[in-house]
């Protein structure tokens, strides 16, 4: 599901937008933060002479991956329309006993301030506030942090009247094998970055900042292909080997906004510009899958494995022709093919933006890989996105025989914070 390519499918090319930051420019900014910071930037803490030599040299661009910067502030939170980064952490917190609405507001303020600093374009110049130095020498590396509220948050903070209808619990799907301890939660945090240390550091800072107000409920870590690993930008592959993310709604689609984001005059008002995230840890039964010949695997999905082209013909981005039949009368895209069963056309227009991370947590107790997809689906209303599609997939999809949904969460992700604001302010102070 995660895309490591940009442009081709219309996704917002945030990572490529920002020009590389030269070390000279960083130094200029770092001057204000003190010489120690500057030295760390250039030579990992080298002494003064080393700094001078580096200053005299031609400016060297901080690598594109490190300098790419996605602003924290905006009408929408970052980490939804941008391509999924190479590293991701999905984390849920529960408020500690006695933490009320005021405490929750304080936490969202502290979290937002921390993320504002860590995602800043000149972040290496200002490490002092969060100075464990784990990410000291790196640029923002497309870091995004996205915050959401689970249904239980509203009861705990006395905000029941503000609970969105769309946060009704997801229905039970017969195929689910959910672990309650790794599902739901009061608060949800999605961290993504193209550098593993930057992603870890952000998560660590958020955990420290939460101390005394919220404690960790569950954490899942995932990955996607690293930008630059392929000769040209491409849609990413999942751990089954398929090109995944091709037929996602595109920001250029006329109905993209309406499908993915709550409108400005939507309900409840505090969710304007927000979206709902369905989060599922979906284990892939890889040993079973890998035994299938490639031609069978392709039939299960409805697309060619090598290049993602639909079995109805053409190349990766050729529109799927669900009506196409072969000369012998058989459907080009099988009746139970994943892309037929999941298609908007088969679900009264239901659509979602899939933005996932792969995960691999070693070998499970049964001796098979504990690996799969940290599936995150974004939509303006889960009842018009994930729910009808999953109802149909659960049982009717050829792929479901090779999957196991092991955890689940649904979170209301409010719009972004403006200058000086924190995420969720309209809910917590409304
Ligand atoms: C590990 C689990 C899953 C895997 C490996 C997987 C894989 C894929 C692949 C390879 C495609 C074709 C390329 C593309 O258009 O992205 C696809 C399409 C799609 N998938 Fe999944 N998928 C998974 C779970 C789900 C779930 C749980 C849902 C929703 C409930 C879903 C909804 C969709 C949709 C809507 C499409 C686009 C269909 C179209 O209109 O062409 N997928 N998936």
XYZ file of C-alpha atoms in Angstrom, residues 62-421:
360
model
C 22.598 17.725 3.073
C 21.390 14.631 1.247
C 17.955 15.018 -0.319
C 16.478 12.433 2.021
C 17.633 14.306 5.120
C 16.655 17.798 3.994
C 13.129 16.945 2.848
C 10.729 18.785 5.104
C 6.982 18.446 5.552
C 5.450 21.362 7.500
C 3.631 20.490 10.715
C 1.235 23.423 10.553
C -1.647 23.554 8.090
C -5.357 23.025 7.589
C -4.732 19.282 7.670
C -2.347 17.197 9.662
C 0.742 15.958 7.853
C 1.164 12.228 7.279
C -2.037 11.593 5.317
C -1.602 12.660 1.700
C 2.195 12.504 1.586
C 3.785 9.234 0.477
C 4.361 6.832 3.378
C 7.925 7.157 4.629
C 10.602 4.482 4.884
C 10.054 4.082 8.648
C 6.851 4.259 10.628
C 5.664 3.774 14.178
C 1.997 3.414 15.046
C 1.411 3.904 18.737
C -1.612 4.119 21.026
C -1.648 5.727 24.461
C -4.228 5.600 27.237
C -4.686 8.526 29.610
C -3.501 7.625 33.106
C -6.047 7.444 35.945
C -7.081 10.942 36.963
C -5.914 12.641 33.754
C -8.842 14.869 32.768
C -9.668 17.171 29.873
C -7.242 19.833 31.117
C -4.431 17.307 31.395
C -5.226 15.989 27.917
C -5.152 19.546 26.524
C -1.770 20.102 28.164
C -0.448 16.914 26.599
C -1.682 17.831 23.114
C -0.061 21.260 23.516
C 3.276 19.740 24.598
C 3.152 17.100 21.868
C 2.337 19.679 19.187
C 5.162 21.978 20.332
C 7.622 19.074 20.271
C 6.582 18.030 16.769
C 6.718 21.622 15.527
C 10.366 21.762 16.601
C 11.355 18.311 15.388
C 9.823 18.757 11.934
C 11.256 22.251 11.349
C 13.362 22.712 8.213
C 16.271 23.892 10.374
C 15.803 21.125 12.906
C 19.471 20.182 13.247
C 20.110 23.750 14.368
C 17.828 23.448 17.352
C 18.501 20.157 19.068
C 18.751 21.681 22.523
C 15.104 21.198 23.470
C 15.246 17.445 22.917
C 18.893 16.769 23.383
C 19.398 13.016 23.618
C 21.306 13.560 20.339
C 19.943 10.417 18.710
C 18.904 12.371 15.603
C 21.423 15.161 16.155
C 23.115 15.242 12.745
C 20.096 14.481 10.581
C 17.698 16.816 8.806
C 13.925 16.435 9.221
C 13.945 13.492 6.783
C 10.242 14.000 5.909
C 9.259 13.478 9.544
C 5.520 13.665 10.138
C 3.588 13.009 13.323
C -0.186 12.608 13.113
C -2.475 12.551 16.159
C -5.893 10.927 16.566
C -8.514 10.365 19.274
C -10.118 6.984 19.973
C -13.706 6.570 21.128
C -12.638 5.945 24.744
C -10.917 9.372 24.874
C -14.267 11.173 24.905
C -15.644 9.364 27.946
C -12.432 9.815 29.900
C -12.283 13.557 29.299
C -15.986 14.306 29.777
C -16.317 15.200 26.103
C -19.081 12.700 25.312
C -21.190 15.415 23.671
C -18.446 15.993 21.093
C -18.106 12.304 20.139
C -18.475 11.993 16.344
C -21.053 9.538 15.051
C -18.400 8.243 12.689
C -16.454 6.903 15.692
C -19.066 4.203 16.310
C -17.221 0.920 16.950
C -16.364 -0.980 13.783
C -18.646 -3.982 13.248
C -17.390 -7.489 13.979
C -16.040 -9.090 10.833
C -16.302 -12.911 11.028
C -12.731 -13.415 9.800
C -11.161 -11.142 12.435
C -8.774 -12.605 15.018
C -8.264 -9.463 17.064
C -6.011 -8.985 20.056
C -7.773 -6.455 22.321
C -4.475 -5.435 23.942
C -3.176 -4.262 20.591
C -6.405 -2.632 19.453
C -8.016 0.811 19.964
C -6.764 3.251 22.643
C -7.505 6.780 23.878
C -4.895 8.486 21.701
C -3.226 7.381 18.482
C 0.076 8.645 17.126
C 1.490 7.903 13.690
C 5.182 8.718 13.264
C 6.827 8.516 9.832
C 10.300 9.511 8.634
C 12.730 8.461 5.951
C 15.451 7.898 8.546
C 15.169 5.250 11.257
C 16.920 7.333 13.920
C 14.793 10.396 13.218
C 11.642 8.255 13.545
C 12.847 6.588 16.758
C 13.868 9.914 18.254
C 10.483 11.485 17.535
C 8.690 8.583 19.180
C 11.004 8.662 22.187
C 10.444 12.397 22.661
C 6.670 11.937 22.478
C 6.828 9.152 25.058
C 8.881 11.321 27.417
C 6.554 14.259 26.938
C 3.528 12.052 27.735
C 4.908 10.821 31.050
C 2.449 11.368 33.959
C -0.439 12.010 31.536
C -0.656 9.003 29.211
C 0.953 5.583 29.080
C 1.734 3.412 26.125
C -1.004 0.921 25.209
C 0.579 -0.651 22.118
C 3.250 0.068 19.586
C 3.850 -1.290 16.080
C 6.794 -0.475 13.878
C 6.955 -0.740 10.124
C 8.824 0.186 7.006
C 8.608 0.926 3.312
C 11.166 1.151 0.583
C 13.765 3.872 1.112
C 13.492 6.812 -1.307
C 16.252 6.508 -3.889
C 16.450 2.713 -3.689
C 14.931 2.362 -7.163
C 16.278 4.017 -10.331
C 13.088 6.066 -10.652
C 10.133 6.764 -8.352
C 7.803 3.760 -8.249
C 4.737 2.569 -6.386
C 5.978 0.504 -3.425
C 5.759 -3.261 -2.988
C 4.364 -5.094 0.013
C 5.838 -8.234 1.617
C 3.856 -10.506 -0.717
C 5.817 -8.860 -3.513
C 2.914 -7.021 -5.113
C 2.989 -3.454 -6.307
C 0.571 -1.922 -3.845
C -1.103 1.495 -3.862
C -1.704 1.910 -7.604
C -5.429 2.518 -7.548
C -5.529 4.780 -4.518
C -7.655 7.924 -4.776
C -5.410 10.733 -6.074
C -5.330 14.306 -4.741
C -6.057 15.460 -8.306
C -9.349 13.484 -8.424
C -12.363 15.836 -8.293
C -13.907 13.923 -5.378
C -10.667 13.322 -3.434
C -11.332 15.949 -0.742
C -14.904 14.843 -0.200
C -13.942 11.203 0.131
C -10.938 11.604 2.404
C -11.500 14.748 4.530
C -14.324 16.066 6.685
C -15.589 19.281 5.027
C -15.174 22.734 6.575
C -18.836 22.787 7.585
C -18.869 19.126 8.519
C -20.038 17.514 11.680
C -18.840 17.757 14.361
C -17.332 21.181 13.682
C -14.088 20.424 15.483
C -13.373 17.705 12.871
C -13.304 20.187 9.931
C -10.308 19.307 7.748
C -9.877 16.048 9.644
C -10.148 12.429 8.574
C -10.841 9.020 10.132
C -8.072 6.451 10.283
C -8.784 2.726 10.374
C -5.672 0.954 11.607
C -5.278 -2.808 11.208
C -2.351 -5.115 11.791
C -2.859 -7.624 8.996
C -0.616 -10.649 9.171
C 0.300 -12.232 5.847
C 0.431 -16.030 5.806
C 3.594 -15.841 3.758
C 4.548 -19.528 3.797
C 1.176 -20.416 2.237
C 1.353 -17.524 -0.195
C 4.861 -18.299 -1.375
C 3.761 -21.833 -2.324
C 1.323 -20.469 -4.899
C 2.668 -20.253 -8.455
C 2.987 -16.623 -9.612
C 0.122 -17.027 -12.124
C -2.206 -18.049 -9.248
C -0.968 -15.171 -7.093
C -1.767 -12.789 -9.939
C -5.283 -14.192 -10.259
C -5.847 -13.690 -6.529
C -5.050 -9.981 -6.849
C -6.149 -9.319 -10.444
C -2.853 -7.668 -11.382
C 0.484 -8.824 -12.777
C 3.094 -9.238 -10.070
C 6.067 -7.923 -12.036
C 4.685 -4.515 -13.004
C 1.241 -4.201 -11.384
C -0.651 -4.108 -14.709
C -4.304 -5.196 -14.399
C -5.078 -8.626 -15.894
C -7.620 -6.852 -18.130
C -4.630 -5.414 -20.044
C -2.366 -2.387 -20.353
C 0.213 -1.104 -17.910
C 0.145 -0.297 -14.179
C -2.025 2.819 -14.436
C -4.370 1.608 -17.199
C -7.929 1.736 -15.796
C -9.119 -1.696 -14.698
C -11.758 -3.236 -16.986
C -13.824 -5.413 -14.637
C -16.155 -6.410 -17.503
C -13.470 -7.858 -19.760
C -13.906 -11.545 -20.691
C -11.523 -13.922 -22.458
C -12.455 -15.734 -25.671
C -13.466 -18.775 -23.562
C -15.935 -16.597 -21.643
C -13.938 -16.472 -18.397
C -13.478 -13.149 -16.602
C -10.056 -11.505 -17.121
C -10.276 -10.374 -13.491
C -11.648 -13.282 -11.471
C -14.868 -13.007 -9.493
C -12.986 -13.208 -6.175
C -9.931 -11.167 -7.252
C -8.951 -8.622 -4.575
C -9.175 -5.626 -6.911
C -12.666 -6.626 -8.062
C -14.075 -7.200 -4.582
C -12.412 -4.057 -3.140
C -13.182 -1.735 -6.078
C -15.340 1.328 -5.510
C -17.475 0.076 -8.418
C -18.311 -3.086 -6.433
C -19.076 -1.139 -3.232
C -21.417 1.677 -4.241
C -18.538 4.103 -4.611
C -16.930 3.352 -1.215
C -13.293 4.436 -1.289
C -10.418 5.132 1.072
C -6.816 6.290 0.876
C -4.557 3.381 1.826
C -1.232 4.454 3.346
C 0.476 1.534 5.010
C 3.762 0.291 6.416
C 5.045 -3.286 6.197
C 6.069 -4.975 9.425
C 8.266 -7.915 10.338
C 8.429 -8.922 14.004
C 10.491 -12.090 13.640
C 9.161 -15.642 13.523
C 5.850 -16.392 15.256
C 5.166 -19.237 17.704
C 3.918 -21.314 14.755
C 7.306 -21.045 13.041
C 6.113 -18.749 10.233
C 7.064 -15.106 9.690
C 5.222 -12.639 11.920
C 5.019 -10.212 9.029
C 2.445 -8.293 7.086
C 0.905 -4.909 6.711
C 0.211 -2.110 9.174
C -2.796 -1.084 7.134
C -3.961 2.503 7.594
C -7.023 3.612 5.627
C -8.108 7.272 5.563
C -11.615 8.460 4.779
C -14.124 11.185 5.577
C -16.518 8.547 6.928
C -15.588 4.924 7.732
C -19.144 3.848 6.927
C -18.562 5.012 3.351
C -15.005 3.718 3.150
C -13.470 0.862 5.091
C -16.597 -0.763 6.566
C -18.525 -1.750 3.408
C -15.335 -2.773 1.609
C -14.045 -4.933 4.461
C -17.514 -6.503 4.840
C -17.210 -7.684 1.277
C -13.535 -8.649 1.428
C -13.997 -10.701 4.591
C -14.874 -14.031 3.057
C -15.468 -12.951 -0.550
C -11.879 -12.045 -1.392
C -9.425 -14.672 -2.659
C -6.671 -12.837 -0.795
C -8.394 -13.192 2.586
C -7.282 -16.874 2.717
C -3.718 -15.591 3.045
C -4.371 -12.874 5.624
C -5.256 -12.597 9.303
C -6.491 -9.331 10.813
C -4.878 -9.335 14.255
C -5.654 -5.901 15.642
C -7.909 -2.985 14.882
C -8.433 0.649 15.759
C -10.544 3.555 14.603
C -9.428 7.111 15.338
C -10.752 10.612 14.701
C -7.853 12.626 13.324
C -8.690 16.338 13.586
C -7.531 19.025 11.177
C -4.049 20.455 11.514
C -2.790 23.100 13.913
C -2.337 26.702 12.832
C 0.457 28.974 14.051
C 0.690 28.762 17.820
C -2.129 26.219 18.037
